[in-house]
Amino acid sequence: MSYSATLITVLVIYLLANLAIGLYASKIQARKDAAAGKGFVNNYFIGGRSMGGLVLAMTLIATFTSASSFIGGPGVAYSRGLSWVYLSMIQVPTAFIILGILGKKFAIIARKTEAVTVTDYLRARYKSPAVVIISTVALILFFMAQMVSQFLGGAILFETVTGMPYIWGLVLFGVVVILYTAIGGFQAVVITDTIQGLIMVLGGFIILYTIISVGGGLEAITTKLNTVNPVWSDITSGGTLAKNYLMSFWVLVGIGVLGLPQTAVRGMGFKNTKSLHDAMIYGTIVVGFLMLVMHFAGVLIPAILDPNEVKTADYVIPAVVMKHMNPVMAGLFIAAPLSAVMSTVSALLLLASAALIKDLYLNYIAKEKGEGAAKTDAAFTKKISAMSTATTFVVGFIVFLFTIYPPDLIVWINLFAMGGLECAFLCPILFGLYWKGANATGALLSSVISVAAFLIITTQKISFFGMTPIVPSILISIVVFVIGCQFGKKSDKETIDLFFN
Amino acid sequence: MDQKLTERERNAQMKKEALISVAMYVIFFLWWYFTGYGLAGENQSYTMGIPNWFLLSSVVGYVLFSAATIIVVKLFFKNFSLEEAADDPEAAKK
């Protein structure tokens, strides 16, 4: 078999395994949930709250580790050196802080209110249709844009490594991820996340081992780096990476992720406090490992590749793979970034579908039926089940089409997706859990104004002490939230009792 | 079966755990900042060709934080039932 045929065979086997395991696990869970009397909505969107520690840790990591951790990030580290690894290590405490702050509180509230989405929680906390609708729209828009960019990243990688047209790669992993997400729901998403997370760890070992052995050991490599890329050991990358800029990433990838609905919702799906504690430990170890190893690998690459072999930053890792790995290893390694793509897309896809079915349809259109009916009325359950699967398919298909013909608007929205989500959700989620004074007025104003501020600051390139635009935007969201809560109706006693006793 | 706490105890415990999480975050930041920017510069020292500011901030920092996570979770984070509270009126009726 030729090099690329072997490589593609390895990838196809891996993708089919994901599909099979995802669907099988969801079938088993559906049977268990049906026996325990948990309804379809609860099963499809949150997996009957049955995640254990390893699965919780892996799904959290797989969701926020995207293709850029494997391709773009190491590509930047290639020229910037250790300062970029230093920056990426900000993410070490991320899993810990997300689970430590949101985990138990979210778990209890979600059980009391039967919430399966972050919007469910916002609805219970703020009792405001405006908050629900605005957050749902923000979520769907930003998620679509993020999914398209993930698919694009994966497809381009596929094209670079195999030499086949990128549409083939897209069809291959796009169809697999849409299928298992649409049919299997949450359980398929988290079990595949776990496999994908383990493959990512394996990918980290493979790339670092390859580079160090090709380069003749760490000492030989570092000696060579001193001549080929002298800024590699400088914390400012030769004066190009300012301290304020680097530090402001603590806000974007550290604190801000508390406001990402795709990570926050993981706090609603775990089984018990022991799963949470285990996940905090596994999560910290695995995130740190991935960030350290992948970016450090990028730093070492100048010692084993000539500059003329590298066209762009995104080409650094694929170039090493093609030049120095046998096709089976290459297939296993490329499975890692594709896993990162699939796990991120599957999480977003399911949440986008949940937003449409659960947050909009069940709340506002099929209101008279309500959530209770979904459990007792068999015909209605069947209808919701068919609708949910169909909605996931349709959203997935639209994303697929957008990836083939990317509309300018989607490309533009993606630039703001992560920061925009953080601005829209951080304060309403965090203050709602820990501050009795939080109310709908504050939540609404804070989301709308800070997202607008974020757009303006980014597009007008307004500088704020040389930090990334997310820092002033989050500050604005906090100030607006606190001021906004001084006006408008206070939360009623029932809500306060439910959340704070 | 996990121990049941009253609503008040549960909330107090969760608040304590959230504060500990924030404290851990701040401590990691300080470690990262001072070993990184503190040791980097013109005359930075190296171990086996790798700058010490990087080894301490990013490698040792990561290992220490992982160890600290294990210790803190075992010592200060409590297991309790997420489903029912000890003073839940419905549970009391049963």
XYZ file of C-alpha atoms in Angstrom:
595
model
C 0.000 0.000 0.000
C 1.185 3.511 -0.670
C 2.006 5.881 2.189
C -1.234 7.814 2.025
C -3.393 4.712 1.492
C -2.002 3.190 4.706
C -2.462 6.445 6.564
C -6.046 6.818 5.394
C -6.815 3.195 6.298
C -5.650 3.837 9.865
C -7.833 6.948 10.065
C -10.891 5.222 8.613
C -10.608 2.349 11.098
C -10.311 4.864 13.927
C -13.308 6.878 12.750
C -15.492 3.810 12.328
C -14.499 2.635 15.805
C -15.670 5.987 17.167
C -18.966 5.639 15.383
C -19.568 2.088 16.561
C -18.590 2.694 20.181
C -20.533 5.953 20.356
C -23.731 4.396 19.112
C -23.345 1.268 21.229
C -22.744 3.222 24.452
C -25.745 5.443 23.833
C -27.978 2.437 23.261
C -26.954 0.892 26.575
C -27.470 4.165 28.425
C -30.892 4.688 26.833
C -31.962 1.260 28.069
C -30.719 2.008 31.579
C -32.442 5.392 31.636
C -35.705 3.959 30.389
C -35.565 1.361 33.171
C -34.869 4.080 35.759
C -37.804 6.138 34.451
C -35.680 9.017 33.156
C -37.145 10.652 30.070
C -35.765 11.025 26.572
C -34.763 14.688 26.918
C -32.752 13.893 30.016
C -31.031 11.024 28.243
C -30.360 12.611 24.862
C -29.081 15.953 26.098
C -27.364 15.097 29.393
C -26.952 11.293 29.413
C -29.094 10.728 32.493
C -26.415 12.488 34.623
C -24.280 9.381 34.754
C -20.733 10.518 33.913
C -17.917 9.115 36.028
C -14.649 10.888 36.833
C -12.567 9.850 33.824
C -15.328 10.549 31.327
C -16.069 13.942 32.888
C -12.403 14.950 32.792
C -11.931 13.748 29.227
C -15.078 15.320 27.844
C -14.190 18.643 29.464
C -10.683 18.580 28.019
C -11.717 17.270 24.610
C -14.338 19.991 24.362
C -12.018 22.891 24.956
C -8.982 21.396 23.232
C -9.418 22.226 19.577
C -7.375 21.548 16.471
C -5.305 24.633 17.275
C -3.747 22.889 20.292
C -2.230 20.364 17.878
C -1.566 22.396 14.760
C -1.796 26.179 15.184
C -0.345 26.435 18.705
C 2.780 24.310 18.088
C 3.149 26.159 14.780
C 3.427 29.452 16.642
C 5.745 27.903 19.243
C 7.992 26.884 16.324
C 8.989 30.510 15.753
C 8.252 32.098 19.144
C 9.941 29.462 21.258
C 9.395 28.684 24.924
C 7.430 31.872 25.627
C 4.522 30.322 23.737
C 4.696 27.166 25.856
C 4.809 29.411 28.918
C 1.641 31.100 27.721
C -0.136 27.819 27.043
C 0.632 26.575 30.566
C -1.870 29.137 31.861
C -4.410 26.440 31.103
C -3.074 24.026 33.743
C -5.558 25.052 36.466
C -8.491 25.486 34.046
C -10.208 22.134 34.508
C -9.690 22.463 38.243
C -11.254 25.900 38.523
C -14.202 25.163 36.238
C -15.147 22.061 38.202
C -14.259 23.548 41.587
C -16.443 26.616 41.132
C -19.283 25.398 38.939
C -19.368 21.646 39.533
C -21.365 20.886 42.653
C -23.473 24.018 42.611
C -24.541 23.363 39.020
C -25.126 19.690 39.735
C -27.520 20.433 42.600
C -29.407 23.211 40.812
C -29.694 21.098 37.665
C -31.175 18.227 39.656
C -33.673 20.481 41.426
C -34.824 22.250 38.277
C -34.338 19.318 35.872
C -32.032 21.529 33.827
C -30.140 19.958 30.931
C -28.703 23.114 29.360
C -27.034 26.273 30.618
C -30.051 28.163 29.319
C -32.325 26.029 31.497
C -30.299 27.215 34.436
C -30.475 30.867 33.312
C -34.238 30.511 32.881
C -34.654 29.120 36.400
C -32.382 31.761 37.896
C -33.574 34.911 36.094
C -37.144 33.972 35.066
C -36.817 36.173 32.002
C -37.766 35.158 28.443
C -35.515 37.931 27.108
C -32.471 36.417 28.827
C -33.348 32.963 27.482
C -33.917 34.094 23.912
C -30.863 36.337 23.703
C -28.570 33.723 25.167
C -29.981 31.042 22.855
C -29.440 33.168 19.775
C -25.902 34.115 20.846
C -25.130 30.491 21.531
C -26.375 29.194 18.179
C -24.616 31.895 16.136
C -21.267 31.569 17.864
C -21.434 27.773 17.908
C -22.172 27.540 14.176
C -19.174 29.735 13.435
C -16.911 27.719 15.721
C -18.041 24.430 14.211
C -17.345 25.652 10.687
C -13.847 26.764 11.650
C -13.130 23.433 13.361
C -14.311 21.478 10.328
C -12.212 23.685 8.060
C -9.132 23.153 10.214
C -9.579 19.383 10.193
C -10.258 19.211 6.472
C -7.228 21.326 5.561
C -5.049 19.156 7.768
C -6.400 16.063 6.025
C -5.621 17.548 2.642
C -2.090 18.526 3.654
C -1.197 15.126 5.003
C -2.903 12.805 2.525
C -2.804 14.931 -0.598
C -6.471 14.136 -1.251
C -8.994 16.940 -1.904
C -10.185 18.380 1.391
C -13.794 17.636 0.667
C -12.995 13.912 1.083
C -11.632 14.411 4.543
C -14.584 16.560 5.443
C -17.054 13.947 4.224
C -15.196 11.261 6.147
C -14.986 12.736 9.624
C -17.865 15.169 9.202
C -20.341 12.412 8.455
C -19.032 10.274 11.320
C -19.301 13.027 13.909
C -22.743 14.170 12.757
C -24.028 10.589 12.734
C -22.968 9.597 16.203
C -24.003 12.927 17.718
C -27.434 12.975 16.076
C -28.283 9.361 16.802
C -26.468 8.775 20.055
C -26.834 12.137 21.797
C -24.888 13.010 24.923
C -23.741 9.507 25.818
C -22.202 9.000 22.374
C -20.566 12.424 22.599
C -18.903 11.846 25.963
C -17.777 8.278 25.335
C -16.169 9.290 22.032
C -14.675 12.342 23.803
C -13.008 9.925 26.200
C -11.515 7.836 23.390
C -10.512 10.986 21.544
C -8.915 12.440 24.676
C -6.813 9.299 25.130
C -5.790 9.421 21.452
C -4.720 13.034 21.966
C -2.469 11.993 24.852
C -1.021 9.234 22.669
C -0.490 11.789 19.894
C 1.483 13.943 22.329
C 3.821 11.056 23.155
C 4.276 10.160 19.476
C 5.242 13.626 18.308
C 7.614 14.409 21.170
C 9.309 11.007 20.902
C 9.708 11.378 17.129
C 11.248 14.842 17.359
C 13.670 13.985 20.155
C 14.860 10.781 18.513
C 15.253 12.387 15.086
C 17.089 15.334 16.624
C 19.526 13.092 18.491
C 18.475 13.845 22.061
C 17.425 16.929 23.948
C 20.897 18.390 24.440
C 21.801 18.137 20.766
C 18.501 19.804 19.890
C 18.864 22.707 22.313
C 22.407 23.372 21.130
C 21.175 23.533 17.559
C 18.230 25.764 18.525
C 20.651 28.360 19.901
C 21.927 28.895 16.374
C 18.836 28.315 14.214
C 16.284 30.106 16.417
C 18.148 32.120 19.081
C 14.968 33.673 20.543
C 13.686 30.215 21.547
C 14.845 30.576 25.166
C 13.770 34.218 25.576
C 10.587 34.840 27.552
C 9.710 37.820 25.329
C 10.601 36.013 22.057
C 13.229 38.621 21.278
C 11.037 41.483 22.456
C 8.018 40.598 20.286
C 5.830 39.189 23.055
C 4.952 41.836 25.617
C 4.287 40.915 29.217
C 0.844 42.562 29.390
C -0.327 40.832 26.272
C 0.857 37.458 27.470
C -0.636 37.921 30.936
C -4.020 38.937 29.584
C -4.406 35.384 28.344
C -5.105 34.467 31.961
C -8.455 36.128 31.447
C -9.224 34.646 28.029
C -8.238 31.025 28.566
C -8.298 30.921 32.347
C -11.146 32.807 33.991
C -13.197 33.382 30.853
C -13.745 29.691 30.201
C -16.040 29.641 33.235
C -18.418 31.464 30.916
C -18.295 29.004 28.020
C -21.608 27.138 27.888
C -19.993 24.067 26.325
C -17.723 23.571 29.325
C -20.196 24.760 31.964
C -22.839 22.260 30.866
C -20.456 19.423 31.776
C -21.154 20.390 35.376
C -24.731 19.153 34.991
C -23.960 15.677 33.708
C -21.780 13.922 36.269
C -22.937 11.214 38.620
C -21.762 12.151 42.110
C -19.229 14.185 44.070
C -16.616 11.460 43.773
C -16.765 11.635 39.949
C -16.234 15.381 40.224
C -13.227 15.065 42.531
C -11.611 12.448 40.282
C -12.242 14.598 37.230
C -10.520 17.593 38.857
C -7.388 15.491 39.307
C -7.377 13.720 35.915
C -8.371 16.926 34.166
C -5.468 18.908 35.594
C -2.906 16.225 34.786
C -4.098 15.641 31.229
C -4.577 19.287 30.232
C -1.118 20.191 31.521
C 0.424 17.247 29.722
C -1.169 18.072 26.371
C -0.347 21.762 26.499
C 3.240 21.198 27.644
C 4.087 18.385 25.269
C 2.473 19.729 22.101
C 3.825 23.256 22.410
C 7.239 22.102 23.599
C 7.378 19.809 20.563
C 6.740 22.870 18.395
C 9.667 24.693 20.032
C 12.075 21.840 19.193
C 11.073 21.504 15.542
C 13.422 24.177 14.082
C 16.257 21.802 14.984
C 14.967 19.047 12.680
C 13.336 20.943 9.783
C 14.854 23.416 7.372
C 13.043 26.759 7.208
C 12.281 26.218 3.512
C 10.267 23.110 4.413
C 7.803 25.226 6.360
C 5.417 27.377 4.335
C 3.143 28.640 7.138
C 2.800 28.110 10.881
C -0.007 25.603 10.305
C 2.324 23.558 8.136
C 4.953 22.900 10.832
C 3.394 19.832 12.463
C 2.175 18.197 9.220
C 5.664 18.648 7.754
C 7.234 16.746 10.667
C 4.612 14.024 10.401
C 5.155 13.459 6.699
C 8.926 13.663 6.803
C 9.651 11.623 9.901
C 6.807 9.238 10.712
C 5.923 5.902 9.128
C 2.350 5.851 7.781
C 0.841 3.903 10.691
C 2.343 6.271 13.262
C 1.343 9.216 11.101
C -2.234 7.931 10.995
C -2.316 7.504 14.769
C -0.885 10.971 15.287
C -3.200 12.707 12.810
C -6.076 10.997 14.608
C -5.295 13.297 17.562
C -6.038 16.676 15.949
C -8.985 15.134 14.101
C -10.211 13.915 17.497
C -9.884 17.418 18.858
C -11.994 18.664 15.958
C -14.628 15.971 16.355
C -14.934 16.299 20.111
C -15.366 20.053 19.926
C -17.888 19.821 17.097
C -19.908 17.042 18.714
C -20.259 19.043 21.942
C -21.292 22.225 20.141
C -23.617 20.402 17.775
C -25.511 18.722 20.580
C -25.804 21.996 22.512
C -27.032 23.878 19.453
C -29.669 21.206 18.998
C -30.551 21.359 22.704
C -30.931 25.124 22.402
C -33.433 24.739 19.578
C -35.429 21.819 20.956
C -35.232 22.287 24.691
C -34.735 26.016 25.136
C -36.943 27.313 22.340
C -39.381 24.604 21.241
C -40.258 22.974 24.570
C -40.224 26.262 26.487
C -42.138 28.494 24.142
C -43.802 26.619 21.308
C -44.986 23.355 22.858
C -45.492 25.134 26.168
C -48.778 23.516 27.194
C -47.120 20.106 27.011
C -44.225 21.141 29.235
C -41.400 18.974 30.476
C -43.616 16.768 32.558
C -45.538 15.634 29.526
C -42.343 14.552 27.819
C -42.083 11.850 30.450
C -45.637 10.570 30.590
C -47.088 11.103 27.141
C -45.592 8.340 24.959
C -46.644 9.833 21.630
C -45.176 13.197 22.592
C -41.926 11.607 23.740
C -41.650 9.860 20.412
C -42.205 13.124 18.596
C -39.568 14.963 20.660
C -37.141 12.122 20.151
C -37.555 12.194 16.373
C -37.395 15.990 16.343
C -34.189 16.113 18.389
C -32.383 13.646 16.164
C -33.618 15.436 13.054
C -32.602 18.846 14.420
C -29.084 17.645 15.200
C -28.810 16.250 11.678
C -30.050 19.450 10.094
C -27.750 21.715 12.127
C -24.848 19.391 11.331
C -25.724 19.446 7.651
C -25.893 23.246 7.561
C -22.481 23.458 9.218
C -21.218 20.970 6.651
C -22.486 23.121 3.751
C -21.040 26.258 5.342
C -17.663 24.546 5.518
C -17.731 23.800 1.793
C -18.920 27.315 0.912
C -17.942 29.470 3.904
C -20.138 32.596 4.021
C -18.225 35.759 4.942
C -20.524 36.370 7.879
C -19.653 33.014 9.475
C -15.941 33.603 8.993
C -16.347 37.015 10.588
C -18.408 35.761 13.531
C -15.824 33.095 14.282
C -13.222 35.760 15.054
C -15.404 36.788 17.969
C -16.849 33.433 18.959
C -14.825 32.503 22.013
C -14.570 36.015 23.456
C -18.195 36.698 22.562
C -19.445 33.607 24.379
C -17.366 34.480 27.427
C -18.762 38.027 27.506
C -22.334 36.854 27.031
C -22.320 34.085 29.615
C -19.621 34.657 32.239
C -21.436 37.096 34.539
C -24.931 35.609 34.257
C -23.559 32.137 35.085
C -21.104 33.034 37.818
C -22.949 35.810 39.652
C -26.206 33.903 39.358
C -24.707 31.031 41.324
C -22.969 32.985 44.039
C -24.706 36.360 44.389
C -28.280 36.730 45.649
C -28.537 40.232 44.195
C -28.124 39.050 40.599
C -31.232 39.712 38.510
C -32.538 39.642 34.947
C -31.831 43.318 34.212
C -28.174 42.903 35.115
C -27.856 39.671 33.138
C -29.448 41.103 30.041
C -27.546 44.391 30.016
C -24.256 42.722 30.809
C -24.560 40.189 27.954
C -25.659 42.654 25.324
C -23.353 45.546 26.229
C -20.214 43.501 26.780
C -20.593 41.556 23.531
C -21.087 44.868 21.713
C -18.076 46.345 23.523
C -16.010 43.315 22.606
C -16.917 43.710 18.916
C -16.088 47.418 18.957
C -12.802 47.061 20.831
C -11.681 44.243 18.538
C -12.691 45.772 15.221
C -11.515 49.302 16.090
C -8.274 47.869 17.483
C -8.598 49.952 20.641
C -5.616 49.159 22.828
C -6.030 48.625 26.564
C -2.523 48.515 28.074
C -1.527 46.154 25.255
C -3.864 43.403 26.484
C -6.200 41.232 24.408
C -9.654 42.829 23.911
C -11.255 40.242 26.186
C -9.854 41.909 29.315
C -11.620 45.293 29.020
C -14.739 43.530 27.712
C -14.988 41.256 30.745
C -14.383 44.212 33.048
C -17.227 46.037 31.301
C -19.485 43.006 31.629
C -18.840 42.853 35.390
C -19.422 46.569 35.960
C -22.591 46.597 33.846
C -23.868 43.482 35.588
C -23.429 44.909 39.083
C -24.957 48.263 38.129
C -27.794 46.633 36.179
C -28.756 44.523 39.180
C -29.485 47.668 41.191
C -32.418 48.284 38.842
C -35.364 46.151 37.883
C -37.118 43.457 39.861
C -35.187 41.530 42.497
C -35.286 37.748 42.149
C -38.405 36.402 43.896
C -38.220 34.526 47.175
C -38.873 31.164 45.567
C -35.814 31.544 43.326
C -33.603 32.702 46.171
C -34.730 29.726 48.286
C -34.044 27.344 45.457
C -30.552 28.686 44.826
C -29.316 29.762 48.235
C -31.714 28.589 50.967
C -24.339 5.963 49.425
C -23.138 9.488 49.984
C -23.737 11.287 53.222
C -26.652 13.736 53.268
C -26.016 17.265 54.440
C -28.587 19.926 55.178
C -29.073 22.652 52.584
C -27.204 25.097 54.767
C -24.240 22.751 55.237
C -24.151 21.965 51.524
C -24.072 25.621 50.559
C -21.405 26.454 53.137
C -19.248 23.558 51.931
C -19.618 24.541 48.276
C -18.699 28.128 49.049
C -15.616 26.952 50.901
C -14.588 24.730 47.986
C -15.093 27.557 45.496
C -12.864 29.832 47.595
C -10.191 27.135 47.805
C -10.333 26.752 44.020
C -9.822 30.482 43.554
C -6.942 30.451 46.057
C -5.268 27.587 44.175
C -5.678 29.516 40.940
C -4.045 32.600 42.446
C -1.174 30.590 43.934
C -0.479 28.929 40.596
C -0.514 32.327 38.937
C 2.021 33.714 41.434
C 4.294 30.702 41.016
C 4.042 30.902 37.238
C 4.661 34.661 37.188
C 7.570 34.866 39.598
C 9.488 31.786 38.462
C 8.883 32.817 34.835
C 9.501 36.554 34.709
C 11.616 36.467 37.862
C 14.291 34.138 36.510
C 14.216 35.067 32.808
C 16.517 37.728 31.389
C 19.985 38.458 30.064
C 21.854 36.212 32.484
C 19.336 33.424 32.812
C 20.639 30.030 33.929
C 20.152 26.703 32.174
C 19.823 23.041 33.100
C 20.735 20.610 30.315
C 20.364 23.360 27.755
C 16.865 24.385 28.858
C 16.358 27.723 30.640
C 15.518 27.401 34.311
C 12.709 29.977 34.149
C 10.896 27.609 31.819
C 11.655 24.447 33.772
C 10.401 25.942 37.030
C 7.368 27.856 35.762
C 6.025 25.374 33.257
C 7.375 21.924 34.102
C 7.863 21.983 37.873
C 4.844 24.291 38.229
C 2.679 21.801 36.403
C 3.906 18.846 38.461
C 3.461 20.733 41.735
C -0.009 21.934 40.797
C -1.055 18.395 39.896
C 0.235 17.133 43.234
C -1.450 20.005 45.068
C -4.731 19.207 43.313
C -4.644 15.631 44.554
C -3.895 16.726 48.124
C -6.415 19.558 48.227
C -9.216 17.483 46.747
C -8.606 14.646 49.215
C -8.311 16.947 52.227
C -10.851 19.706 51.693
C -13.416 18.545 49.156
C -16.261 16.589 50.706
C -18.452 13.847 49.309
C -22.171 14.397 49.820
C -25.427 13.576 48.103
C -26.260 15.882 45.213
C -29.811 14.573 45.029
C -31.264 15.062 48.481
C -30.572 17.338 51.388
C -30.981 16.052 54.961
C -33.591 18.723 55.693
C -35.464 18.416 52.418
C -39.186 18.523 53.343
C -40.067 15.738 50.905
C -37.296 13.471 52.136
C -38.434 14.051 55.728
C -41.937 12.823 54.898
C -40.709 9.440 53.653
